[in-house]
Coordinates of N, CA and C in Angstrom, one line a residue:
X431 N 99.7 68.0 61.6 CA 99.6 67.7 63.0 C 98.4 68.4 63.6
X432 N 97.5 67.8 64.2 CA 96.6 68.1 65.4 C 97.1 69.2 66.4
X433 N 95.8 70.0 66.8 CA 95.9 70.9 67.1 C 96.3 70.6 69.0
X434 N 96.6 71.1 69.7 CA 96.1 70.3 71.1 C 95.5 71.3 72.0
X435 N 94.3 71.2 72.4 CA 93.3 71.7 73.3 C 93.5 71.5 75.0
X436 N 93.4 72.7 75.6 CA 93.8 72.5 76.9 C 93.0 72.7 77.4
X437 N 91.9 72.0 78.6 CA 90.6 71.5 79.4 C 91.1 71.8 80.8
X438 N 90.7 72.5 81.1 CA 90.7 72.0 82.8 C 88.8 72.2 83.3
X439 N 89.0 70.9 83.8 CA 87.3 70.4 84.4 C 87.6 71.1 86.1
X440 N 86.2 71.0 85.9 CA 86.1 71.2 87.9 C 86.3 72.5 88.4
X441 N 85.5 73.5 88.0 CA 86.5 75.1 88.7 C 85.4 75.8 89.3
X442 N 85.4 76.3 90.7 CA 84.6 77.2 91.4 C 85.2 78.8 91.0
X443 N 83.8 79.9 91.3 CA 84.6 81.3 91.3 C 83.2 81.8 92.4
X444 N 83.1 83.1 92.2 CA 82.7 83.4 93.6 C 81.2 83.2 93.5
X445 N 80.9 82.4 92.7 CA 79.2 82.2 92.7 C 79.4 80.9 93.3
X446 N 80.5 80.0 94.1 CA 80.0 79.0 94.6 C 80.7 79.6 96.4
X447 N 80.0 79.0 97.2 CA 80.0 79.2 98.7 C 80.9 79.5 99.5
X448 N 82.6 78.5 99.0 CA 82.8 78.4 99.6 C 84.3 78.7 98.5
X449 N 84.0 79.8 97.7 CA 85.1 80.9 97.1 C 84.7 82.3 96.9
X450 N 85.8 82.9 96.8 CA 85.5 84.0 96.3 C 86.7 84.5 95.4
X451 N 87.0 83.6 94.4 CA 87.7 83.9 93.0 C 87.0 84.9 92.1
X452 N 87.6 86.1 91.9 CA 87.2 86.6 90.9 C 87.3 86.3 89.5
X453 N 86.3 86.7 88.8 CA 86.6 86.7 86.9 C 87.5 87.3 86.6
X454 N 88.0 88.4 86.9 CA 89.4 89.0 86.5 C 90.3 88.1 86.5
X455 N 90.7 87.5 88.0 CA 91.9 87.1 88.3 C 92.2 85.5 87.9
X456 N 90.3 84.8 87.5 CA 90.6 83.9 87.0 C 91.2 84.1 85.5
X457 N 90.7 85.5 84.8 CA 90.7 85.2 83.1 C 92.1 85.1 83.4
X458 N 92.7 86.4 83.9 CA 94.1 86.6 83.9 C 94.7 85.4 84.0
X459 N 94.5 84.1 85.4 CA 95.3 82.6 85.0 C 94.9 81.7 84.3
X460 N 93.9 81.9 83.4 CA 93.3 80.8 82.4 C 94.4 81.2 81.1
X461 N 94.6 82.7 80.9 CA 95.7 83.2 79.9 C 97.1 82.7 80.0
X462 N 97.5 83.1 81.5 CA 99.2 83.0 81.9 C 99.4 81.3 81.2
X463 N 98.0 80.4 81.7 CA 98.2 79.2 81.7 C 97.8 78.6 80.5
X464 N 97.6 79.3 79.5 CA 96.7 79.0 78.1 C 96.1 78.2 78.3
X465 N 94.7 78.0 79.0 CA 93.7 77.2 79.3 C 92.8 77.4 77.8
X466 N 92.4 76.6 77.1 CA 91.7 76.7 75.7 C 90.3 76.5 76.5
X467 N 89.6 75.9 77.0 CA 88.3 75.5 77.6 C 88.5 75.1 79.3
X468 N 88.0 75.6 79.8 CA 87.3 75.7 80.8 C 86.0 75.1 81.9
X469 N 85.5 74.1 82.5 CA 84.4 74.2 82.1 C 84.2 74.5 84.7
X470 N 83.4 75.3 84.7 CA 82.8 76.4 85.6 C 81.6 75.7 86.1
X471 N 81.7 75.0 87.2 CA 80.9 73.9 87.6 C 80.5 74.3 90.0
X472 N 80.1 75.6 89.5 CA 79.2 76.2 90.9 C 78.7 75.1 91.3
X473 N 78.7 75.1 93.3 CA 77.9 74.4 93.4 C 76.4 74.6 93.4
X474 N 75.3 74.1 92.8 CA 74.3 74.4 92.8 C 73.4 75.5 92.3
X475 N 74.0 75.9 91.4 CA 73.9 76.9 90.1 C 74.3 76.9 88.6
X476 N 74.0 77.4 87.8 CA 74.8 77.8 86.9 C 74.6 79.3 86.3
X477 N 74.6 79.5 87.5 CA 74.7 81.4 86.7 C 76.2 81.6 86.8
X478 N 77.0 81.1 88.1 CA 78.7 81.5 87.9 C 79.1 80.9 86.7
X479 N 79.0 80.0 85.6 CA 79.3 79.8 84.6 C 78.9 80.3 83.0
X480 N 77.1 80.6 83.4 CA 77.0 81.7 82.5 C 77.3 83.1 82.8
X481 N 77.8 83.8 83.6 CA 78.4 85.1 83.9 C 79.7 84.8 83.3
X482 N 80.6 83.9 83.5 CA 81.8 83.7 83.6 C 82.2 83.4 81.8
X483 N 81.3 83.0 81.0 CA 81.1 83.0 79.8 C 80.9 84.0 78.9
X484 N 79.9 84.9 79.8 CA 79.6 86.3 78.9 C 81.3 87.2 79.2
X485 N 81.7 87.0 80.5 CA 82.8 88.0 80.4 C 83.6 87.7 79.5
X486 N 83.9 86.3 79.3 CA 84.8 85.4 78.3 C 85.0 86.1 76.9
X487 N 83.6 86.1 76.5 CA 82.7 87.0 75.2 C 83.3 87.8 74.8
X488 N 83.2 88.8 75.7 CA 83.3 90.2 75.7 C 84.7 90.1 75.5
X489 N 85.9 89.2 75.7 CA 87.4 89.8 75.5 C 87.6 88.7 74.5
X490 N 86.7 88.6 74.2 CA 87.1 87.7 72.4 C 87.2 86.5 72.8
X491 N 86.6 86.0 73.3 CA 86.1 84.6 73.1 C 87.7 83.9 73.6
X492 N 89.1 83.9 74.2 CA 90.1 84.0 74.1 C 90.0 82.6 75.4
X493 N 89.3 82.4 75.9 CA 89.0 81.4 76.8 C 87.7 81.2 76.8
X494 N 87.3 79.3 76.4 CA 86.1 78.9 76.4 C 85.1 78.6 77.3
X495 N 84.4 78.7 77.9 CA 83.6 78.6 78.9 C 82.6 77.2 79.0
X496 N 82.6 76.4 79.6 CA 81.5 75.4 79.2 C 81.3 75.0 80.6
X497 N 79.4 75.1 80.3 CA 78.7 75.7 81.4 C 78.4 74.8 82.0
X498 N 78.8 74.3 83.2 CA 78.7 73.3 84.0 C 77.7 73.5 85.7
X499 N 77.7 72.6 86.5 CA 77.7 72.5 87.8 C 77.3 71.2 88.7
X500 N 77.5 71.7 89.7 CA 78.1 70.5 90.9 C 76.8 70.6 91.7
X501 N 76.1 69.6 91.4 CA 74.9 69.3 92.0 C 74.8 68.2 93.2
X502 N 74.4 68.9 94.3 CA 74.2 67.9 95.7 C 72.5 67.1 95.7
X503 N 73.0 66.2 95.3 CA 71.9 64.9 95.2 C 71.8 65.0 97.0
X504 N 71.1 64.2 97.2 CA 70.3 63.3 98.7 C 71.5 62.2 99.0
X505 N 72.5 62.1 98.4 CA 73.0 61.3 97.9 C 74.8 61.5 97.9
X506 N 75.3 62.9 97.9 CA 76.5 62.9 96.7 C 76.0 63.7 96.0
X507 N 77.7 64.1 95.5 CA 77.6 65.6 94.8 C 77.5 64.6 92.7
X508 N 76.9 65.1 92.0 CA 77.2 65.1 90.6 C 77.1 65.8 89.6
X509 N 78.4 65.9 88.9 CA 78.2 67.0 87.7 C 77.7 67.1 86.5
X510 N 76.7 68.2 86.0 CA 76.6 68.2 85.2 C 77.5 68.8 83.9
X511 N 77.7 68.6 83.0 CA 78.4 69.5 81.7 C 77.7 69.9 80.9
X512 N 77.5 71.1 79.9 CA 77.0 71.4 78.5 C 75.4 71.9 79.3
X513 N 74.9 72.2 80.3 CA 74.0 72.7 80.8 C 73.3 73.5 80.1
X514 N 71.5 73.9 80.2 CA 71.3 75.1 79.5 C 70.4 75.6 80.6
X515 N 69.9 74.9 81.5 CA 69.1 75.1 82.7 C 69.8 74.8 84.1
X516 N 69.3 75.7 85.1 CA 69.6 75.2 86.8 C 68.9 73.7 87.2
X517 N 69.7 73.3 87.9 CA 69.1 71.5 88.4 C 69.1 71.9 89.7
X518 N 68.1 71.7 90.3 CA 68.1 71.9 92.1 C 68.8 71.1 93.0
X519 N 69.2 71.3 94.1 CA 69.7 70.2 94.5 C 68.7 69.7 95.4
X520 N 69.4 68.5 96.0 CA 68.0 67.5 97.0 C 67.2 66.4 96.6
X521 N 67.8 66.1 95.0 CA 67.1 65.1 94.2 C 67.7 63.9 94.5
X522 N 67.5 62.9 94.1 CA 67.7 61.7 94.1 C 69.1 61.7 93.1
X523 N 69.9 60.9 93.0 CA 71.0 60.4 92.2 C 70.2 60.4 90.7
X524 N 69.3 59.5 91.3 CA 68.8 59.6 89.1 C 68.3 59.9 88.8
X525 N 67.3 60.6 89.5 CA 66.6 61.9 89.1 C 67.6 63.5 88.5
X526 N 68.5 63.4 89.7 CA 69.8 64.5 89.0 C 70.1 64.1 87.4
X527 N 70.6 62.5 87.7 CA 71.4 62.1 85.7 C 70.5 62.2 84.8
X528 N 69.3 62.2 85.6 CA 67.9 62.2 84.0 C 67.5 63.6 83.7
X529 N 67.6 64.5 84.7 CA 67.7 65.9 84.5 C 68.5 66.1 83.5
X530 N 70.3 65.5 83.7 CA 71.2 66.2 83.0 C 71.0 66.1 81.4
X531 N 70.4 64.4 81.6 CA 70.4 63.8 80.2 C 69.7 64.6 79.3
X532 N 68.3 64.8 79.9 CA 67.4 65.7 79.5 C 67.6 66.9 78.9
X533 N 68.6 67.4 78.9 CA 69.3 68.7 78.7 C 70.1 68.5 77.4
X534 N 70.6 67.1 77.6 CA 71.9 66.8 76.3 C 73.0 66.8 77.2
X535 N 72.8 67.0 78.4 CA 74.4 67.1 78.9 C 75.4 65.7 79.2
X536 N 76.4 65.9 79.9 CA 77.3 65.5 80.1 C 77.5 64.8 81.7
X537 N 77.0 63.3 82.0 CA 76.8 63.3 83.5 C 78.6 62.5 84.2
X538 N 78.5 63.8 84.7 CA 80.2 63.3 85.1 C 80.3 63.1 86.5
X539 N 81.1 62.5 87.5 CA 80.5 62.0 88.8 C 82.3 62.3 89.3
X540 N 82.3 63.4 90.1 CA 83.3 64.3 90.8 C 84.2 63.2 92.1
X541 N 85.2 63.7 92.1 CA 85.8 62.9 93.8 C 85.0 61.5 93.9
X542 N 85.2 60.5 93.5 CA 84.0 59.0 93.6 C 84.8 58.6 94.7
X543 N 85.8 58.8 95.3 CA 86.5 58.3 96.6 C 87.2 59.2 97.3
X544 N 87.1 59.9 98.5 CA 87.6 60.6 99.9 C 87.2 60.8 101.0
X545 N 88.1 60.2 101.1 CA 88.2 60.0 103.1 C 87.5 61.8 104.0
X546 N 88.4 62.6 102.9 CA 88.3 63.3 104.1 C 86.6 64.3 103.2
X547 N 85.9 64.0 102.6 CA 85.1 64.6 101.9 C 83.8 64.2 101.7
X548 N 83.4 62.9 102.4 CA 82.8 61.5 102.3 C 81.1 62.2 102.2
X549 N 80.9 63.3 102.7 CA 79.6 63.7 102.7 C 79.3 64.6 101.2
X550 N 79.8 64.6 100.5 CA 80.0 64.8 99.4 C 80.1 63.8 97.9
X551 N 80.8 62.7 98.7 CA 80.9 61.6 97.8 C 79.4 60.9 97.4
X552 N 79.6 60.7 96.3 CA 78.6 59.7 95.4 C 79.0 58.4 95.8
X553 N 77.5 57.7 96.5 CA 77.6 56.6 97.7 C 77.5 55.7 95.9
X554 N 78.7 54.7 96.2 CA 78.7 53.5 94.9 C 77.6 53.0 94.3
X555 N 76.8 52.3 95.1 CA 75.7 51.8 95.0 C 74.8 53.0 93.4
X556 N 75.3 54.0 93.6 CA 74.6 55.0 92.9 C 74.9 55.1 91.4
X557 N 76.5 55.1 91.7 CA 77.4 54.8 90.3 C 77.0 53.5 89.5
X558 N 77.0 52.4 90.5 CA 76.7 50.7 89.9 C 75.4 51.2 89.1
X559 N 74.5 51.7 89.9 CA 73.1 51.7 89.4 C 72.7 52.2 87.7
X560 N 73.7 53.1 87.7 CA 73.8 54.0 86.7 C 74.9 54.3 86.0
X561 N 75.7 53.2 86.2 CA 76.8 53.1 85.1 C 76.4 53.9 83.8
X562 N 75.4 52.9 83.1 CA 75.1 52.9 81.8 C 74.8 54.7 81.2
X563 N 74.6 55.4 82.1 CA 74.4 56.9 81.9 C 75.3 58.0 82.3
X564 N 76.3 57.1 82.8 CA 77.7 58.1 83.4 C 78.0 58.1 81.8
X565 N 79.3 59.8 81.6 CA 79.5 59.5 80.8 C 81.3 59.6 81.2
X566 N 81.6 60.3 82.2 CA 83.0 60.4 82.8 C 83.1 60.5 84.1
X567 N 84.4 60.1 84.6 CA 84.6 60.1 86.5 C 85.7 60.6 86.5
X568 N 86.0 61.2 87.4 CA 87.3 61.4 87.6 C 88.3 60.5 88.4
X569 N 89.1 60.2 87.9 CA 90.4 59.5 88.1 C 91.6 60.1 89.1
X570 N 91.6 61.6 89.1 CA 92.3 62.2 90.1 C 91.5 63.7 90.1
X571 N 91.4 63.8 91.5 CA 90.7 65.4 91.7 C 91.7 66.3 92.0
X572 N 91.9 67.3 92.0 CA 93.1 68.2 92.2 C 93.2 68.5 94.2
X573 N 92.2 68.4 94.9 CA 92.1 68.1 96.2 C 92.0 67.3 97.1
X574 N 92.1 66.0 96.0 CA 92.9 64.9 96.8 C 93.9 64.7 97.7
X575 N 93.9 64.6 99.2 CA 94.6 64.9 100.2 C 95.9 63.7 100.1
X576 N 95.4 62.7 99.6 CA 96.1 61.6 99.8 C 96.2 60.4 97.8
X577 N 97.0 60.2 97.9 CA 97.8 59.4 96.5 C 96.3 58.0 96.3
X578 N 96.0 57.6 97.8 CA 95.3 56.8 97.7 C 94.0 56.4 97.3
X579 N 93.4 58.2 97.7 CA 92.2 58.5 97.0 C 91.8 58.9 95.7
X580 N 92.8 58.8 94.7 CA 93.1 58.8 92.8 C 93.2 57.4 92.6
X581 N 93.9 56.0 93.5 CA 94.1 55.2 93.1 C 92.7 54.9 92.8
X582 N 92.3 54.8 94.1 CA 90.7 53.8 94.2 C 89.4 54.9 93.3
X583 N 89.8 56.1 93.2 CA 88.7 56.6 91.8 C 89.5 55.8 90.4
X584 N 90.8 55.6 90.6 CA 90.9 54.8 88.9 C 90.2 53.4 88.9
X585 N 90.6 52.7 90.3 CA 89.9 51.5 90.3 C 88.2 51.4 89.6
X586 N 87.5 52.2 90.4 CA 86.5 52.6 90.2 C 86.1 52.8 88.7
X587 N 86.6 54.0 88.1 CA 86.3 53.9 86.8 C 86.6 52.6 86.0
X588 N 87.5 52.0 86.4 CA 87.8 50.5 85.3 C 86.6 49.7 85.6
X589 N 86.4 49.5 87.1 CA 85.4 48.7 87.9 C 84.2 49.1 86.5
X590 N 83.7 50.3 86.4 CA 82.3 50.1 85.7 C 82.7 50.5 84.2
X591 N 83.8 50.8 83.9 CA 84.1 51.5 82.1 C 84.0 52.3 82.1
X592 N 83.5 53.2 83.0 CA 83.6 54.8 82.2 C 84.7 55.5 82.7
X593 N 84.6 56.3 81.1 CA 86.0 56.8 80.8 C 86.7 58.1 81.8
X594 N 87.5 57.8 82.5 CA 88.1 58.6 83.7 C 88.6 59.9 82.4
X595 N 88.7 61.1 84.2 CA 88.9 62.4 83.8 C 89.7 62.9 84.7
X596 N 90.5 64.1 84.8 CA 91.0 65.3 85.4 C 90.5 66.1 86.1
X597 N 90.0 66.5 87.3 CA 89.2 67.4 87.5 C 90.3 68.1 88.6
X598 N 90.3 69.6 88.6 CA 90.8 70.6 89.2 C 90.1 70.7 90.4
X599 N 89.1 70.9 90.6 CA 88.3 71.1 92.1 C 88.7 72.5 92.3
X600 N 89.4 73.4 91.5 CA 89.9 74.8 92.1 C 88.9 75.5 92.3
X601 N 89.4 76.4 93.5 CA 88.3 77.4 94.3 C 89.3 78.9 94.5
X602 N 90.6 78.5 94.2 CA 91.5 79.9 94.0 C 92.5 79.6 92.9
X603 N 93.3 81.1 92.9 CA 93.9 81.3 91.8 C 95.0 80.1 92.3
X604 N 95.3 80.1 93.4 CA 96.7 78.8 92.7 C 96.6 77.7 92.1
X605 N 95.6 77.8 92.4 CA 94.7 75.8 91.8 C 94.9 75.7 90.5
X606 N 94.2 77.4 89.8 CA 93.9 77.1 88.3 C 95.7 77.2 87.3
X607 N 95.4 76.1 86.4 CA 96.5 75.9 85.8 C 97.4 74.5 86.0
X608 N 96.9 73.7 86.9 CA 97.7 72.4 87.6 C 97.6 71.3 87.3
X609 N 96.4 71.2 87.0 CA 95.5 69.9 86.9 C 94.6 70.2 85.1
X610 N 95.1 69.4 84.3 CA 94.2 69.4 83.3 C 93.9 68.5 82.0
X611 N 93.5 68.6 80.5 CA 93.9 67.3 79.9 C 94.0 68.3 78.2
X612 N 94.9 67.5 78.0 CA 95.2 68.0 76.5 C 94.3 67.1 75.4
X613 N 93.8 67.7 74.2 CA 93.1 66.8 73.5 C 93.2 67.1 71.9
X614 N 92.9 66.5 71.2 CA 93.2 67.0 69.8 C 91.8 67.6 69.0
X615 N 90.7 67.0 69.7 CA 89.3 67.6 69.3 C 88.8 68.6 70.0
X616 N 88.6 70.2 69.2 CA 87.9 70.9 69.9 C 87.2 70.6 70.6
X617 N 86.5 70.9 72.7 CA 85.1 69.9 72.9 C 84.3 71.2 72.9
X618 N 84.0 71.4 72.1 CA 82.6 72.7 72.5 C 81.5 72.2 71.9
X619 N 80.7 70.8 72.0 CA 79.4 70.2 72.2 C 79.8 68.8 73.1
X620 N 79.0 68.8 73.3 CA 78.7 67.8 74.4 C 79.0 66.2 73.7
X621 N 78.9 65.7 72.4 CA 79.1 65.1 71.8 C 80.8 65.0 71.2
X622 N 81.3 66.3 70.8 CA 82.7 66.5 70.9 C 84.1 66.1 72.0
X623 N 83.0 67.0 73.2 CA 83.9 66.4 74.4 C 84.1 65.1 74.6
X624 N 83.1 63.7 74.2 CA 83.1 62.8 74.3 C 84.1 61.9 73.6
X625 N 84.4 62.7 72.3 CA 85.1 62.1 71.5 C 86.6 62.6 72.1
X626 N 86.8 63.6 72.4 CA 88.1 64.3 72.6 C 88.7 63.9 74.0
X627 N 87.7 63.2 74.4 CA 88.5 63.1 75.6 C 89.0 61.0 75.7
X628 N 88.5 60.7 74.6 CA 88.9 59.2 74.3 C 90.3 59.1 74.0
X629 N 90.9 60.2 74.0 CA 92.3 60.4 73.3 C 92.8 61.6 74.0
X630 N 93.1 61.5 75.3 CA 94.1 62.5 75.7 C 95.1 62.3 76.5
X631 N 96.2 63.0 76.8 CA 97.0 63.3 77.7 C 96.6 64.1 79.0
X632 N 96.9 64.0 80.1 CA 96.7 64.2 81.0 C 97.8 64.9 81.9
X633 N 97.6 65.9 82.9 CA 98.6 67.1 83.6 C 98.0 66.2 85.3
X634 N 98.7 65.7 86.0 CA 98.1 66.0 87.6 C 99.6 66.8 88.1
X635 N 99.0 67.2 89.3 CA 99.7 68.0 90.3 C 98.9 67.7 91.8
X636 N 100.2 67.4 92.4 CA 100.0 67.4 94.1 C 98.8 68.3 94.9
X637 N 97.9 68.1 95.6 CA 97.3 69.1 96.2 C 98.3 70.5 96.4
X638 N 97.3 71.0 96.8 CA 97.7 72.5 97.5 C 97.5 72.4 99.0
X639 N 97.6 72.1 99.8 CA 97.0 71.6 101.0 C 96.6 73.1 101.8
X640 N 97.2 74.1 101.5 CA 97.1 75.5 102.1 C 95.4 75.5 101.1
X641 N 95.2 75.5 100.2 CA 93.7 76.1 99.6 C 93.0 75.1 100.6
X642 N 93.0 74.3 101.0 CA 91.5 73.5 101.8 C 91.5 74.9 102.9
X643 N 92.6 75.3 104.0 CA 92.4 76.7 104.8 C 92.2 77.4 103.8
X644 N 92.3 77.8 102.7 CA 92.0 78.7 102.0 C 90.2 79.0 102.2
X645 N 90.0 77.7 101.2 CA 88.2 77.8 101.3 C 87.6 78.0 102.3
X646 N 88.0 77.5 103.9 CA 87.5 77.5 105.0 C 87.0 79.4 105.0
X647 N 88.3 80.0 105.3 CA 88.7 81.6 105.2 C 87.6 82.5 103.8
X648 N 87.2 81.6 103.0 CA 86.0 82.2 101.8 C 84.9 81.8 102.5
X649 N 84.7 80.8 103.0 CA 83.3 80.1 103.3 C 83.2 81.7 104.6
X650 N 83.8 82.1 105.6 CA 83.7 83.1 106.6 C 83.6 84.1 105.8
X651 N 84.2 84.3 105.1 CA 84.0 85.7 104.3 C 82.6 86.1 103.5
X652 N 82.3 84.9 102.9 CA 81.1 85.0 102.2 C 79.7 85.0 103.4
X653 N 80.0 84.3 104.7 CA 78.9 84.7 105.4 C 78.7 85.9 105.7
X654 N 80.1 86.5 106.1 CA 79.8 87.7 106.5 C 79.2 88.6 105.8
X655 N 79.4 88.8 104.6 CA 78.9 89.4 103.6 C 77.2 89.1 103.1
X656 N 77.2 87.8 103.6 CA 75.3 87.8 104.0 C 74.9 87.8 105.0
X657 N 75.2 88.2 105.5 CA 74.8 88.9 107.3 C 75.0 87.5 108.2
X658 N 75.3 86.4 107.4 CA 75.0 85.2 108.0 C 75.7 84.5 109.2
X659 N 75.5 85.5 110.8 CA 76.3 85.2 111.8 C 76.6 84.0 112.1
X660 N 75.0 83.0 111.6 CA 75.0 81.6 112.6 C 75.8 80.9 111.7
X661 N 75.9 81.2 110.4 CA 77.0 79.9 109.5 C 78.3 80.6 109.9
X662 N 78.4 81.9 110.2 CA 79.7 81.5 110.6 C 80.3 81.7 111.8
X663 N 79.9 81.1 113.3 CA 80.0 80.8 114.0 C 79.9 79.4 113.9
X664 N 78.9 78.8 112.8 CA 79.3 77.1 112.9 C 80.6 77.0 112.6
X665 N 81.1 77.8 111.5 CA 82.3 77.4 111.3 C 83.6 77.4 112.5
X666 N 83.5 78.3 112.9 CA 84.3 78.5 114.2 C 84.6 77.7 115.0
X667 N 83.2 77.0 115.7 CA 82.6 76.2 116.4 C 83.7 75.0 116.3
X668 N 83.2 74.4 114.9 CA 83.6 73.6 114.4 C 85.3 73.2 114.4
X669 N 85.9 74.1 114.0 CA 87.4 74.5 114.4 C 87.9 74.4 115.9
X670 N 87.0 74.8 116.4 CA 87.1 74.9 118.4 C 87.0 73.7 118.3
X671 N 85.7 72.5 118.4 CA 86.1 71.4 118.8 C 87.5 70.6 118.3
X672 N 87.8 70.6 117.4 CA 88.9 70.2 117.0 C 90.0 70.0 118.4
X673 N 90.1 71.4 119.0 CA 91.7 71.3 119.7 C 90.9 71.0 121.2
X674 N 89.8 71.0 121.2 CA 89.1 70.4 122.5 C 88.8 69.0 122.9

């Protein structure tokens, strides 16, 4: 019998904006939850995944790390996998996938449908364009507010063939552990993952609807911590109009 490998895709820690998950408390729930791989997808970095890797190291390799991130095109957010360099954001849609390619990576294209997220979303037209170089989408994101925004990302993946995925979207400890996919192929190359994920079983779980307030409450924390009064008075702002 095959061995079976536990993935969870999609995970922020405090090197992305709008968290402040520590490596402690993530290793601690990648263990509780025997997460076998990982893969640590900052937005617009990849140092929180190579940090997040070395600590890995250091306690025996006991959770795998694979070094990812969530890149904001001009366009829509898209991820890279199997990284070995930072990708800027501000690029074009295909300029980002030919970056990734360039690397050997893995071009995976995050949330492809939400209402409530849409400045984020990868505008279709972008996906169509570039089918042929996608190599995964996600089928259900773990912050999916609504049942209807997983249907129309499965639609979507059938719509062009590429092979749907799991992604966590986690930015705190409750997230990690919810959302993931079981596989029988170790994926620790970029060519592996590919194979391993043609054959899996799949975990979803319901949003968390308290972590969206959650992130709000990191995004404030993290300004304050860079002196950054005016982002976080936007945020406030922002809140205020709401009930006005």
């Amino acid at each position: 019998m095959n061995n079976r490998y536990k993935i969870e895709l999609h995970v922020h820690t405090k090197y992305s904006h709008d968290s402040i998950l520590p490596f402690w408390l993530l290793y601690l729930k990648c263990r509780i939850c025997k997460i076998d791989y990982i893969a640590i997808t900052e937005h617009n970095n990849i140092a929180g995944a190579k940090a997040f890797k070395k600590y890995c190291e250091q306690r025996g390799n006991k959770v795998n790390v694979i070094i990812g991130e969530e890149i904001m095109t001009n366009s829509g957010e898209i991820i890279g996998l199997f990284l070995k360099e930072n990708i800027p954001s501000g690029l074009s849609p295909e300029n980002t996938i030919n970056n990734i390619l360039k690397q050997g990576g893995i071009v995976y294209i995050p949330h492809p449908y939400d209402k409530k997220r849409e400045k984020t979303v990868l505008l279709e037209r972008y996906i169509s364009e570039n089918k042929e170089k996608i190599h995964c989408m996600e089928i259900y994101n773990g912050r999916n507010i609504s049942n209807e925004y997983g249907r129309k990302q499965e639609q979507l993946a059938q719509k062009y063939n590429i092979n749907g995925v799991i992604g966590a979207d986690a930015h705190t400890f409750f997230e990690i552990g919810r959302n993931y996919m079981l596989v029988n192929i170790r994926p620790n190359s970029a060519i592996k993952f590919l194979k391993a994920i043609e054959n899996k079983n799949i975990k979803m779980s319901k949003c968390l609807n308290f972590c969206h307030y959650l992130t709000k409450i990191d995004k404030m924390i993290n300004f304050i911590r860079k002196g950054d009064i005016d982002g976080f008075c936007r945020i406030i702002n922002k809140k205020f109009r709401k009930f006005m």
